[in-house]
């Protein structure tokens, strides 16, 4: 573990004069040296606008751009021509909403999402529903955070044209029943959009096995830089979709009044791309591969188990979602009785512990759970058993600060 | 960071006090204040008669800082003329922004001076000012009506 921590320079910077314990990885992760170096190297040695220059430097930049696409494709077991680079998962989901949803949905159709969706996989669908006259229908998880098969049985029906769901909930940490959803979607010919922002750093994502039509993820939550993300789209769907953003590099021919567009995926990549970010993403994927999923999953599961058992043992803590750590993919949300999440987070911060407090961009879920906000602790590969122990011990201080006996 | 400066006795006690947490009968002004980033939400009600704040109360939910701040604000403005409340509001915001540090001037804020420590915590300033910004909304509206 020490060797992993050594790769993340920010971990050695003290926070509030304490050792930093970063438990906000579901918001964004830190970046290892190999990623920082890949970005730095790109701008030092290979910086040119891809697909433009005929000169050697331009060719090198294009190679880095296209090799990153190949690396991303292999990472999720997809074909490179089905990989579109975006800023982040939000932009990827918006691309699907605008170029697929707005184009192919109509009055009377149903869009199905879960009430636990992040706003980025919710607000775009509200807009599609409003614009097209389709209806936005919600799946509701049980108290364990899981969506029951019975719920899928009747909510996925002949009107359902599109199902958009988070692979892993950013609040509950639960994995969606993707297989059951895809099976039912196929029966009715609905498209499935998977938001992999929270899953992609914690478990292998195999597009071919999952069988979804679209999948989105951000680089910055999986050890890559901010500002780079990926949309996977099934080629046959991408080919019939109109462009999202238009401008340079996404065209075949432009005349005064008309234009023809480039082939996919370039049709969806307008303007100069974030090639430095793509180089960083490729390095992050290589970093994850070098550690290996088995090591990552074993380590993170042990931490989730320790955290969940510790929280469950504290009488003044309410944990939201499943109490089984096998259902937890990197995320635990909770509240301290009688203490507002912001106060909990401030008190933990004074111990150098970074947790998130708020609605986690999932206000409809907060409403559904009957709370305004909660505290979220989320882990990454560099967190340690000691991090979790200090976190659990510090929670004991929270109620004392707020004037409760214990 | 010194937690003592933030969660001092006055703030902790006021955050849990129900004294000013109530609806106001025959309220002449009501305004909801929301911090969208954290979901803090308070509804402030005033009854103003002949330019005097006769009654004031708040309902809603929020962190210890916003709740204590609302309670301390109401303690301060209750029974005072609107013009004076306006002045206290400016003094409070000046203290939080770090623009006013003159002890004599700050003394007018009475117990609300306990929130001074917040001025060094950018992440929590919005909590402390929420009730005061809500009051500002009401008073500005009143002023506009009178013009």
Short mmCIF file of C-alpha atoms in Angstrom, two decimals:
data_model
loop_
_atom_site.label_atom_id
_atom_site.label_comp_id
_atom_site.label_asym_id
_atom_site.label_seq_id
_atom_site.Cartn_x
_atom_site.Cartn_y
_atom_site.Cartn_z
CA UNK A 1 0.00 0.00 0.00
CA UNK A 2 2.90 2.32 0.73
CA UNK A 3 4.09 1.99 -2.85
CA UNK A 4 0.61 2.95 -4.09
CA UNK A 5 0.48 5.98 -1.79
CA UNK A 6 3.93 7.08 -2.95
CA UNK A 7 2.51 7.47 -6.45
CA UNK A 8 0.11 10.22 -5.30
CA UNK A 9 2.10 13.34 -4.35
CA UNK A 10 -0.92 15.19 -2.92
CA UNK A 11 -1.20 12.57 -0.15
CA UNK A 12 2.01 13.84 1.41
CA UNK A 13 0.73 17.43 1.75
CA UNK A 14 -0.61 17.96 5.30
CA UNK A 15 -4.17 19.25 5.70
CA UNK A 16 -4.99 21.39 8.75
CA UNK A 17 -1.59 20.28 10.05
CA UNK A 18 -2.78 16.68 10.04
CA UNK A 19 -2.15 13.77 7.71
CA UNK A 20 -4.73 14.14 4.93
CA UNK A 21 -7.40 11.46 4.93
CA UNK A 22 -9.21 11.90 1.66
CA UNK A 23 -12.61 10.23 1.59
CA UNK A 24 -14.24 12.22 -1.20
CA UNK A 25 -13.14 10.05 -4.08
CA UNK A 26 -16.65 9.79 -5.51
CA UNK A 27 -16.35 13.53 -6.21
CA UNK A 28 -12.89 13.30 -7.74
CA UNK A 29 -9.82 11.15 -7.24
CA UNK A 30 -6.19 12.12 -6.95
CA UNK A 31 -3.80 11.58 -9.85
CA UNK A 32 -0.72 9.34 -9.76
CA UNK A 33 2.72 10.47 -10.96
CA UNK A 34 2.39 8.50 -14.21
CA UNK A 35 -0.72 10.49 -15.14
CA UNK A 36 0.86 13.82 -14.23
CA UNK A 37 3.90 12.88 -16.30
CA UNK A 38 1.83 11.81 -19.32
CA UNK A 39 0.06 15.18 -19.38
CA UNK A 40 3.31 17.06 -18.82
CA UNK A 41 5.12 15.07 -21.52
CA UNK A 42 2.37 15.73 -24.01
CA UNK A 43 2.60 19.49 -23.63
CA UNK A 44 6.40 19.44 -23.43
CA UNK A 45 7.09 17.24 -26.41
CA UNK A 46 4.03 16.37 -28.49
CA UNK A 47 1.74 19.41 -28.45
CA UNK A 48 0.04 19.95 -31.83
CA UNK A 49 -3.52 20.01 -33.08
CA UNK A 50 -4.46 16.44 -34.02
CA UNK A 51 -5.91 15.65 -37.46
CA UNK A 52 -4.59 18.98 -38.81
CA UNK A 53 -0.87 19.16 -39.42
CA UNK A 54 0.92 17.08 -42.03
CA UNK A 55 4.15 17.69 -40.19
CA UNK A 56 5.70 15.04 -37.95
CA UNK A 57 4.70 16.71 -34.68
CA UNK A 58 1.07 16.86 -35.80
CA UNK A 59 1.16 13.21 -36.72
CA UNK A 60 2.57 12.36 -33.30
CA UNK A 61 -0.20 14.29 -31.58
CA UNK A 62 -2.80 12.51 -33.73
CA UNK A 63 -1.26 9.17 -32.77
CA UNK A 64 -1.52 10.01 -29.07
CA UNK A 65 -5.16 11.04 -29.57
CA UNK A 66 -6.07 7.85 -31.45
CA UNK A 67 -3.99 5.57 -29.21
CA UNK A 68 -5.81 6.97 -26.18
CA UNK A 69 -9.06 6.06 -27.91
CA UNK A 70 -7.74 2.52 -28.42
CA UNK A 71 -6.69 2.29 -24.77
CA UNK A 72 -10.10 3.55 -23.59
CA UNK A 73 -11.85 1.09 -25.94
CA UNK A 74 -9.87 -1.86 -24.60
CA UNK A 75 -10.50 -0.72 -21.05
CA UNK A 76 -14.28 -1.14 -21.46
CA UNK A 77 -14.11 -3.88 -24.12
CA UNK A 78 -15.52 -1.80 -26.97
CA UNK A 79 -14.40 -0.94 -30.51
CA UNK A 80 -12.36 2.28 -30.83
CA UNK A 81 -14.80 3.72 -33.36
CA UNK A 82 -17.50 3.51 -30.68
CA UNK A 83 -15.47 5.68 -28.27
CA UNK A 84 -16.11 9.44 -28.25
CA UNK A 85 -14.02 11.73 -26.07
CA UNK A 86 -15.99 14.29 -24.10
CA UNK A 87 -15.22 16.64 -21.20
CA UNK A 88 -16.73 14.31 -18.66
CA UNK A 89 -19.67 11.97 -18.02
CA UNK A 90 -22.06 14.95 -17.89
CA UNK A 91 -21.17 16.00 -21.42
CA UNK A 92 -21.35 12.39 -22.59
CA UNK A 93 -24.86 12.00 -21.16
CA UNK A 94 -25.92 15.32 -22.67
CA UNK A 95 -24.63 14.15 -26.03
CA UNK A 96 -26.95 11.12 -25.84
CA UNK A 97 -29.84 13.25 -24.59
CA UNK A 98 -29.53 15.78 -27.40
CA UNK A 99 -28.40 13.65 -30.35
CA UNK A 100 -30.44 10.55 -29.51
CA UNK A 101 -33.19 11.56 -27.07
CA UNK A 102 -34.28 14.79 -28.74
CA UNK A 103 -34.07 13.13 -32.15
CA UNK A 104 -35.79 9.78 -31.65
CA UNK A 105 -38.19 10.23 -28.74
CA UNK A 106 -41.72 11.46 -29.25
CA UNK A 107 -44.96 12.18 -27.45
CA UNK A 108 -46.21 9.24 -25.42
CA UNK A 109 -42.80 7.59 -25.17
CA UNK A 110 -41.37 6.89 -21.74
CA UNK A 111 -37.87 7.61 -20.47
CA UNK A 112 -37.08 5.50 -17.43
CA UNK A 113 -34.49 6.51 -14.86
CA UNK A 114 -33.92 5.81 -11.17
CA UNK A 115 -34.74 8.33 -8.46
CA UNK A 116 -31.14 7.81 -7.32
CA UNK A 117 -29.66 9.33 -10.48
CA UNK A 118 -27.04 12.03 -10.27
CA UNK A 119 -28.44 15.29 -11.66
CA UNK A 120 -26.27 14.77 -14.74
CA UNK A 121 -28.30 11.69 -15.65
CA UNK A 122 -31.58 13.34 -14.69
CA UNK A 123 -31.79 16.98 -15.74
CA UNK A 124 -30.93 16.24 -19.42
CA UNK A 125 -33.80 13.71 -19.49
CA UNK A 126 -36.19 16.22 -17.96
CA UNK A 127 -35.30 18.52 -20.84
CA UNK A 128 -35.75 15.76 -23.43
CA UNK A 129 -39.14 14.88 -21.91
CA UNK A 130 -40.24 18.51 -21.95
CA UNK A 131 -39.09 19.10 -25.50
CA UNK A 132 -40.38 15.87 -27.05
CA UNK A 133 -43.56 15.38 -25.01
CA UNK A 134 -42.26 12.07 -23.69
CA UNK A 135 -42.75 11.13 -20.06
CA UNK A 136 -40.03 10.79 -17.43
CA UNK A 137 -40.76 7.73 -15.28
CA UNK A 138 -38.85 6.76 -12.14
CA UNK A 139 -37.60 3.50 -10.67
CA UNK A 140 -37.55 3.48 -6.86
CA UNK A 141 -35.01 1.45 -4.89
CA UNK A 142 -35.91 -0.36 -1.66
CA UNK A 143 -34.36 0.52 1.71
CA UNK A 144 -31.35 -1.64 0.78
CA UNK A 145 -30.73 0.61 -2.22
CA UNK A 146 -31.58 -2.13 -4.70
CA UNK A 147 -34.15 -1.90 -7.44
CA UNK A 148 -36.44 -4.94 -7.25
CA UNK A 149 -37.09 -7.12 -10.31
CA UNK A 150 -40.83 -6.51 -9.84
CA UNK A 151 -40.23 -2.78 -10.19
CA UNK A 152 -38.45 -3.42 -13.50
CA UNK A 153 -41.21 -5.77 -14.67
CA UNK A 154 -43.87 -3.13 -14.86
CA UNK A 155 -41.89 0.05 -15.34
CA UNK A 156 -40.18 -1.34 -18.45
CA UNK A 157 -42.99 -1.77 -20.96
CA UNK A 158 -43.89 -1.17 -24.60
CA UNK A 159 -43.83 2.61 -24.10
CA UNK A 160 -40.32 2.61 -22.69
CA UNK A 161 -37.97 3.97 -25.35
CA UNK A 162 -34.94 4.76 -23.25
CA UNK A 163 -33.60 3.66 -19.86
CA UNK A 164 -30.80 5.70 -18.29
CA UNK A 165 -29.29 4.45 -15.06
CA UNK A 166 -26.18 4.76 -12.93
CA UNK A 167 -24.08 1.59 -12.92
CA UNK A 168 -23.23 2.45 -9.29
CA UNK A 169 -25.15 5.05 -7.28
CA UNK A 170 -23.00 7.97 -6.14
CA UNK A 171 -24.92 8.12 -2.85
CA UNK A 172 -25.83 4.52 -2.00
CA UNK A 173 -22.89 2.77 -3.67
CA UNK A 174 -25.23 0.05 -4.97
CA UNK A 175 -24.78 -1.59 -8.36
CA UNK A 176 -27.78 -1.40 -10.70
CA UNK A 177 -29.28 -4.67 -12.00
CA UNK A 178 -27.93 -3.95 -15.48
CA UNK A 179 -28.44 -7.47 -16.81
CA UNK A 180 -32.13 -7.53 -15.84
CA UNK A 181 -32.64 -4.04 -17.26
CA UNK A 182 -30.97 -4.87 -20.58
CA UNK A 183 -32.97 -8.11 -20.94
CA UNK A 184 -36.25 -6.27 -20.51
CA UNK A 185 -35.14 -3.34 -22.66
CA UNK A 186 -34.37 -5.74 -25.52
CA UNK A 187 -37.87 -7.20 -25.31
CA UNK A 188 -39.36 -3.77 -25.90
CA UNK A 189 -36.68 -2.29 -28.12
CA UNK A 190 -35.64 0.43 -25.64
CA UNK A 191 -32.13 1.90 -25.61
CA UNK A 192 -30.08 1.58 -22.40
CA UNK A 193 -27.73 4.35 -21.25
CA UNK A 194 -25.35 3.43 -18.44
CA UNK A 195 -23.73 6.13 -16.31
CA UNK A 196 -20.46 4.49 -15.27
CA UNK A 197 -18.97 7.54 -13.51
CA UNK A 198 -18.97 5.75 -10.14
CA UNK A 199 -18.26 2.21 -11.29
CA UNK A 200 -15.34 2.60 -13.62
CA UNK A 201 -12.67 2.99 -10.92
CA UNK A 202 -14.04 0.22 -8.70
CA UNK A 203 -14.93 -2.67 -11.01
CA UNK A 204 -14.27 -3.85 -14.56
CA UNK A 205 -16.78 -2.40 -17.03
CA UNK A 206 -17.26 -4.75 -19.98
CA UNK A 207 -19.54 -3.12 -22.54
CA UNK A 208 -19.97 -6.25 -24.63
CA UNK A 209 -20.96 -8.27 -21.59
CA UNK A 210 -23.25 -5.56 -20.21
CA UNK A 211 -24.89 -5.17 -23.61
CA UNK A 212 -25.84 -1.51 -23.12
CA UNK A 213 -26.28 0.94 -26.01
CA UNK A 214 -24.47 3.88 -24.45
CA UNK A 215 -22.10 4.23 -21.51
CA UNK A 216 -20.53 7.35 -20.04
CA UNK A 217 -17.68 7.97 -17.63
CA UNK A 218 -15.37 10.74 -16.44
CA UNK A 219 -11.61 10.47 -16.28
CA UNK A 220 -11.19 12.53 -13.13
CA UNK A 221 -12.87 9.99 -10.84
CA UNK A 222 -10.52 7.24 -12.09
CA UNK A 223 -7.12 8.86 -11.48
CA UNK A 224 -7.10 10.79 -14.80
CA UNK A 225 -7.18 14.59 -15.18
CA UNK A 226 -10.32 16.71 -14.99
CA UNK A 227 -11.84 17.69 -18.31
CA UNK A 228 -11.65 14.35 -20.07
CA UNK A 229 -14.47 11.83 -20.31
CA UNK A 230 -15.74 9.08 -22.54
CA UNK A 231 -18.97 8.18 -24.23
CA UNK A 232 -19.35 4.69 -25.60
CA UNK A 233 -22.10 4.42 -28.22
CA UNK A 234 -23.16 1.41 -30.27
CA UNK A 235 -21.95 2.09 -33.79
CA UNK A 236 -25.27 1.48 -35.50
CA UNK A 237 -26.92 4.05 -33.20
CA UNK A 238 -24.13 6.62 -33.46
CA UNK A 239 -24.32 6.41 -37.25
CA UNK A 240 -27.94 7.51 -37.36
CA UNK A 241 -27.52 10.29 -34.78
CA UNK A 242 -27.06 13.94 -35.76
CA UNK A 243 -24.01 15.81 -34.38
CA UNK A 244 -24.13 17.28 -30.86
CA UNK A 245 -21.66 20.18 -31.10
CA UNK A 246 -20.66 21.30 -34.56
CA UNK A 247 -17.66 23.13 -35.96
CA UNK A 248 -14.12 22.20 -36.85
CA UNK A 249 -12.94 18.63 -37.35
CA UNK A 250 -16.41 17.04 -37.21
CA UNK A 251 -17.14 17.70 -40.87
CA UNK A 252 -16.52 16.01 -44.21
CA UNK A 253 -17.30 19.00 -46.47
CA UNK A 254 -18.60 22.47 -45.74
CA UNK A 255 -20.25 24.73 -48.33
CA UNK A 256 -21.96 28.06 -47.88
CA UNK A 257 -25.36 26.56 -47.12
CA UNK A 258 -24.74 22.90 -46.37
CA UNK A 259 -22.26 20.57 -44.71
CA UNK A 260 -21.64 16.89 -44.59
CA UNK A 261 -20.26 15.32 -41.48
CA UNK A 262 -17.30 13.14 -40.65
CA UNK A 263 -17.71 9.46 -39.86
CA UNK A 264 -18.28 8.40 -36.27
CA UNK A 265 -16.74 8.92 -33.79
CA UNK A 266 -15.22 12.13 -35.19
CA UNK A 267 -18.67 13.47 -36.05
CA UNK A 268 -19.15 13.93 -32.30
CA UNK A 269 -15.78 15.50 -31.58
CA UNK A 270 -16.04 19.12 -32.67
CA UNK A 271 -13.18 21.55 -32.18
CA UNK A 272 -9.71 21.01 -30.77
CA UNK A 273 -9.71 18.09 -28.40
CA UNK A 274 -8.23 17.77 -24.91
CA UNK A 275 -5.35 15.60 -26.09
CA UNK A 276 -3.31 16.24 -22.94
CA UNK A 277 -6.28 14.94 -20.94
CA UNK A 278 -6.57 11.96 -23.26
CA UNK A 279 -2.89 11.15 -22.70
CA UNK A 280 -3.58 11.38 -18.95
CA UNK A 281 -6.63 9.13 -19.28
CA UNK A 282 -4.60 6.52 -21.14
CA UNK A 283 -1.97 6.66 -18.40
CA UNK A 284 -4.66 6.30 -15.72
CA UNK A 285 -6.04 3.22 -17.46
CA UNK A 286 -2.54 1.77 -17.64
CA UNK A 287 -2.13 2.57 -13.95
CA UNK A 288 -5.35 0.72 -13.05
CA UNK A 289 -4.32 -2.22 -15.25
CA UNK A 290 -0.89 -2.33 -13.61
CA UNK A 291 -2.48 -2.76 -10.18
CA UNK A 292 -5.13 -5.16 -11.45
CA UNK A 293 -8.83 -5.46 -10.66
CA UNK A 294 -8.40 -8.27 -8.19
CA UNK A 295 -6.05 -6.23 -6.00
CA UNK A 296 -8.24 -3.13 -6.30
CA UNK A 297 -11.44 -4.96 -5.47
CA UNK A 298 -10.00 -6.95 -2.57
CA UNK A 299 -8.45 -3.85 -1.02
CA UNK A 300 -11.48 -1.60 -1.49
CA UNK A 301 -13.90 -4.24 -0.29
CA UNK A 302 -11.88 -4.69 2.90
CA UNK A 303 -12.07 -0.93 3.53
CA UNK A 304 -15.82 -0.79 2.82
CA UNK A 305 -16.35 -3.71 5.18
CA UNK A 306 -14.32 -2.04 7.93
CA UNK A 307 -16.11 1.29 7.45
CA UNK A 308 -19.60 -0.17 7.31
CA UNK A 309 -19.07 -2.41 10.35
CA UNK A 310 -17.60 0.54 12.24
CA UNK A 311 -20.49 2.84 11.33
CA UNK A 312 -23.11 0.21 12.14
CA UNK A 313 -21.54 -0.21 15.57
CA UNK A 314 -22.02 3.49 16.42
CA UNK A 315 -25.49 3.99 17.92
CA UNK A 316 -25.88 7.60 16.77
CA UNK A 317 -25.17 6.94 13.08
CA UNK A 318 -27.80 6.29 10.41
CA UNK A 319 -26.37 4.60 7.31
CA UNK A 320 -28.39 4.94 4.09
CA UNK A 321 -28.77 1.94 1.81
CA UNK A 322 -27.49 -1.59 2.16
CA UNK A 323 -25.82 -2.75 5.37
CA UNK A 324 -24.00 -5.46 3.41
CA UNK A 325 -20.55 -4.27 2.36
CA UNK A 326 -20.67 -6.51 -0.74
CA UNK A 327 -23.34 -4.10 -2.06
CA UNK A 328 -21.04 -1.13 -1.54
CA UNK A 329 -18.83 -0.01 -4.36
CA UNK A 330 -16.65 2.65 -2.83
CA UNK A 331 -19.40 4.77 -1.26
CA UNK A 332 -21.15 5.01 2.12
CA UNK A 333 -23.61 7.78 3.00
CA UNK A 334 -24.78 8.46 6.53
CA UNK A 335 -25.83 11.04 9.08
CA UNK A 336 -24.95 11.66 12.71
CA UNK A 337 -28.12 11.92 14.80
CA UNK A 338 -28.99 15.51 15.62
CA UNK A 339 -26.06 16.93 13.66
CA UNK A 340 -26.32 18.59 10.28
CA UNK A 341 -24.02 17.00 7.64
CA UNK A 342 -22.14 20.27 7.15
CA UNK A 343 -21.24 20.43 10.81
CA UNK A 344 -20.12 16.80 10.71
CA UNK A 345 -17.93 17.54 7.68
CA UNK A 346 -16.44 20.67 9.28
CA UNK A 347 -15.59 18.82 12.48
CA UNK A 348 -14.00 15.94 10.51
CA UNK A 349 -12.10 18.48 8.40
CA UNK A 350 -10.43 19.80 11.54
CA UNK A 351 -8.94 16.29 11.85
CA UNK A 352 -7.69 16.38 8.26
CA UNK A 353 -10.54 14.15 7.05
CA UNK A 354 -12.22 15.19 3.79
CA UNK A 355 -15.79 13.92 3.39
CA UNK A 356 -18.61 15.32 1.32
CA UNK A 357 -21.71 16.82 2.89
CA UNK A 358 -24.78 17.89 0.97
CA UNK A 359 -27.23 16.46 -1.51
CA UNK A 360 -24.52 14.94 -3.73
CA UNK A 361 -26.22 16.20 -6.89
CA UNK A 362 -29.05 13.77 -6.15
CA UNK A 363 -31.80 15.95 -4.71
CA UNK A 364 -34.69 13.71 -5.83
CA UNK A 365 -33.04 10.82 -3.93
CA UNK A 366 -32.70 12.99 -0.82
CA UNK A 367 -36.40 13.86 -1.07
CA UNK A 368 -37.28 10.20 -1.59
CA UNK A 369 -35.26 9.23 1.50
CA UNK A 370 -36.85 12.08 3.46
CA UNK A 371 -33.62 13.87 4.26
CA UNK A 372 -32.24 17.20 3.11
CA UNK A 373 -28.68 16.07 2.87
CA UNK A 374 -26.16 13.57 4.19
CA UNK A 375 -22.48 12.89 4.70
CA UNK A 376 -20.68 10.71 2.20
CA UNK A 377 -17.38 8.86 2.63
CA UNK A 378 -15.95 7.38 -0.56
CA UNK A 379 -12.70 5.53 -1.06
CA UNK A 380 -10.02 4.89 -3.66
CA UNK A 381 -7.09 2.53 -4.05
CA UNK A 382 -4.78 4.69 -1.91
CA UNK A 383 -6.97 4.74 1.20
CA UNK A 384 -5.80 2.63 4.10
CA UNK A 385 -7.17 0.75 7.07
CA UNK A 386 -5.70 3.52 9.21
CA UNK A 387 -7.68 6.14 7.24
CA UNK A 388 -10.90 4.34 8.06
CA UNK A 389 -9.94 3.87 11.74
CA UNK A 390 -9.15 7.56 12.18
CA UNK A 391 -12.39 8.46 10.38
CA UNK A 392 -14.47 6.20 12.65
CA UNK A 393 -12.73 7.45 15.80
CA UNK A 394 -13.21 11.08 14.80
CA UNK A 395 -16.94 10.53 14.34
CA UNK A 396 -17.02 10.00 18.09
CA UNK A 397 -16.02 13.65 18.51
CA UNK A 398 -18.79 15.06 16.35
CA UNK A 399 -21.67 14.88 18.79
CA UNK A 400 -19.51 16.10 21.64
CA UNK A 401 -18.68 19.29 19.71
CA UNK A 402 -22.35 19.84 19.07
CA UNK A 403 -23.17 19.76 22.76
CA UNK A 404 -24.40 16.19 23.07
CA UNK A 405 -23.03 14.00 25.86
CA UNK A 406 -21.80 11.32 23.43
CA UNK B 1 -8.47 25.52 12.17
CA UNK B 2 -9.73 26.10 15.67
CA UNK B 3 -13.07 24.40 16.08
CA UNK B 4 -13.55 26.28 19.35
CA UNK B 5 -13.86 29.53 17.42
CA UNK B 6 -16.66 28.01 15.38
CA UNK B 7 -18.61 25.75 17.68
CA UNK B 8 -18.47 27.95 20.75
CA UNK B 9 -21.02 27.75 23.54
CA UNK B 10 -23.24 30.55 22.22
CA UNK B 11 -23.47 28.98 18.77
CA UNK B 12 -24.06 25.44 19.96
CA UNK B 13 -26.73 26.53 22.42
CA UNK B 14 -28.47 28.78 19.93
CA UNK B 15 -28.35 26.12 17.21
CA UNK B 16 -30.50 23.89 19.40
CA UNK B 17 -32.70 26.57 20.91
CA UNK B 18 -36.35 26.65 19.87
CA UNK B 19 -37.05 30.10 21.28
CA UNK B 20 -37.20 31.85 17.92
CA UNK B 21 -38.20 28.80 15.92
CA UNK B 22 -41.88 29.46 15.30
CA UNK B 23 -44.36 30.90 12.88
CA UNK B 24 -45.43 34.52 13.35
CA UNK B 25 -49.14 35.29 13.62
CA UNK B 26 -50.32 38.10 11.31
CA UNK B 27 -46.91 38.25 9.68
CA UNK B 28 -46.48 41.25 7.40
CA UNK B 29 -43.53 39.76 5.53
CA UNK B 30 -42.35 36.23 4.81
CA UNK B 31 -39.34 35.17 2.80
CA UNK B 32 -37.65 31.85 2.14
CA UNK B 33 -33.87 31.73 2.01
CA UNK B 34 -32.12 28.76 0.40
CA UNK B 35 -28.51 27.71 -0.02
CA UNK B 36 -28.78 25.59 -3.16
CA UNK B 37 -25.40 23.93 -2.67
CA UNK B 38 -26.24 22.44 0.71
CA UNK B 39 -30.01 22.49 0.88
CA UNK B 40 -30.18 24.78 3.92
CA UNK B 41 -33.60 26.32 3.86
CA UNK B 42 -35.13 28.83 6.25
CA UNK B 43 -38.38 30.72 6.19
CA UNK B 44 -38.20 34.03 7.98
CA UNK B 45 -41.38 35.76 9.09
CA UNK B 46 -41.72 39.29 10.47
CA UNK B 47 -44.57 41.37 11.81
CA UNK B 48 -43.74 45.03 11.33
CA UNK B 49 -46.02 47.69 12.75
CA UNK B 50 -45.35 51.43 12.62
CA UNK B 51 -41.79 50.69 11.52
CA UNK B 52 -41.10 48.46 14.53
CA UNK B 53 -40.32 44.72 14.26
CA UNK B 54 -42.94 43.50 16.72
CA UNK B 55 -42.40 39.80 16.17
CA UNK B 56 -40.04 37.60 14.21
CA UNK B 57 -39.56 33.85 13.85
CA UNK B 58 -38.03 31.26 11.57
CA UNK B 59 -38.75 27.73 10.48
CA UNK B 60 -36.84 25.35 8.23
CA UNK B 61 -33.74 23.24 8.35
CA UNK B 62 -30.05 23.75 8.24
CA UNK B 63 -26.70 23.27 9.90
CA UNK B 64 -25.80 24.46 13.38
CA UNK B 65 -24.29 27.65 11.97
CA UNK B 66 -27.31 28.74 9.93
CA UNK B 67 -29.73 27.81 12.72
CA UNK B 68 -27.71 29.59 15.42
CA UNK B 69 -27.30 32.58 13.15
CA UNK B 70 -31.06 32.81 12.54
CA UNK B 71 -31.79 32.57 16.24
CA UNK B 72 -29.19 35.18 17.20
CA UNK B 73 -30.40 37.50 14.45
CA UNK B 74 -33.96 37.38 15.68
CA UNK B 75 -32.86 38.01 19.29
CA UNK B 76 -31.10 41.09 18.00
CA UNK B 77 -33.77 42.65 15.79
CA UNK B 78 -36.85 41.89 17.88
CA UNK B 79 -38.58 45.09 19.03
CA UNK B 80 -36.24 47.32 17.06
CA UNK B 81 -37.11 49.87 14.37
CA UNK B 82 -36.56 48.65 10.80
CA UNK B 83 -33.82 51.28 10.22
CA UNK B 84 -31.86 49.95 13.16
CA UNK B 85 -32.26 46.35 11.96
CA UNK B 86 -30.93 47.53 8.60
CA UNK B 87 -27.85 48.99 10.31
CA UNK B 88 -27.26 45.83 12.36
CA UNK B 89 -27.55 43.80 9.19
CA UNK B 90 -24.82 45.87 7.53
CA UNK B 91 -22.63 45.55 10.62
CA UNK B 92 -23.08 41.78 10.71
CA UNK B 93 -22.27 41.35 7.02
CA UNK B 94 -19.30 43.69 7.47
CA UNK B 95 -18.03 41.51 10.33
CA UNK B 96 -18.37 38.31 8.31
CA UNK B 97 -16.65 39.86 5.29
CA UNK B 98 -13.84 40.95 7.61
CA UNK B 99 -14.46 44.62 6.74
CA UNK B 100 -15.52 45.67 10.23
CA UNK B 101 -13.30 44.72 13.13
CA UNK B 102 -13.81 47.75 15.39
CA UNK B 103 -14.83 46.24 18.75
CA UNK B 104 -17.11 49.13 19.69
CA UNK B 105 -19.01 48.86 16.48
CA UNK B 106 -19.28 45.07 16.76
CA UNK B 107 -20.66 45.29 20.29
CA UNK B 108 -24.00 46.35 18.81
CA UNK B 109 -24.31 42.80 17.49
CA UNK B 110 -24.50 41.47 21.07
CA UNK B 111 -24.32 37.63 21.09
CA UNK B 112 -24.24 37.46 17.29
CA UNK B 113 -20.60 38.47 17.63
CA UNK B 114 -20.04 34.78 18.42
CA UNK B 115 -20.22 34.14 14.66
CA UNK B 116 -17.12 36.25 14.01
CA UNK B 117 -14.92 33.15 13.66
CA UNK B 118 -16.80 32.20 10.50
CA UNK B 119 -15.13 35.04 8.60
CA UNK B 120 -12.02 32.82 8.42
CA UNK B 121 -13.93 29.85 7.02
CA UNK B 122 -14.88 30.47 3.39
CA UNK B 123 -16.67 27.12 3.20
CA UNK B 124 -19.13 28.06 5.94
CA UNK B 125 -19.72 31.79 5.42
CA UNK B 126 -22.81 31.05 3.34
CA UNK B 127 -24.33 29.23 6.33
CA UNK B 128 -23.90 32.19 8.67
CA UNK B 129 -25.22 34.79 6.24
CA UNK B 130 -28.29 32.86 5.01
CA UNK B 131 -30.74 34.26 7.62
CA UNK B 132 -29.30 37.77 7.26
CA UNK B 133 -29.55 37.71 3.48
CA UNK B 134 -33.14 36.58 3.90
CA UNK B 135 -33.76 39.53 6.23
CA UNK B 136 -32.08 41.79 3.69
CA UNK B 137 -34.51 40.53 1.05
CA UNK B 138 -37.47 41.44 3.25
CA UNK B 139 -36.15 44.86 4.26
CA UNK B 140 -35.16 45.80 0.69
CA UNK B 141 -38.61 44.84 -0.49
CA UNK B 142 -40.19 46.97 2.24
CA UNK B 143 -38.02 49.92 1.30
CA UNK B 144 -39.06 49.59 -2.33
CA UNK B 145 -42.73 49.54 -1.29
CA UNK B 146 -42.31 52.74 0.70
CA UNK B 147 -40.77 54.64 -2.20
#
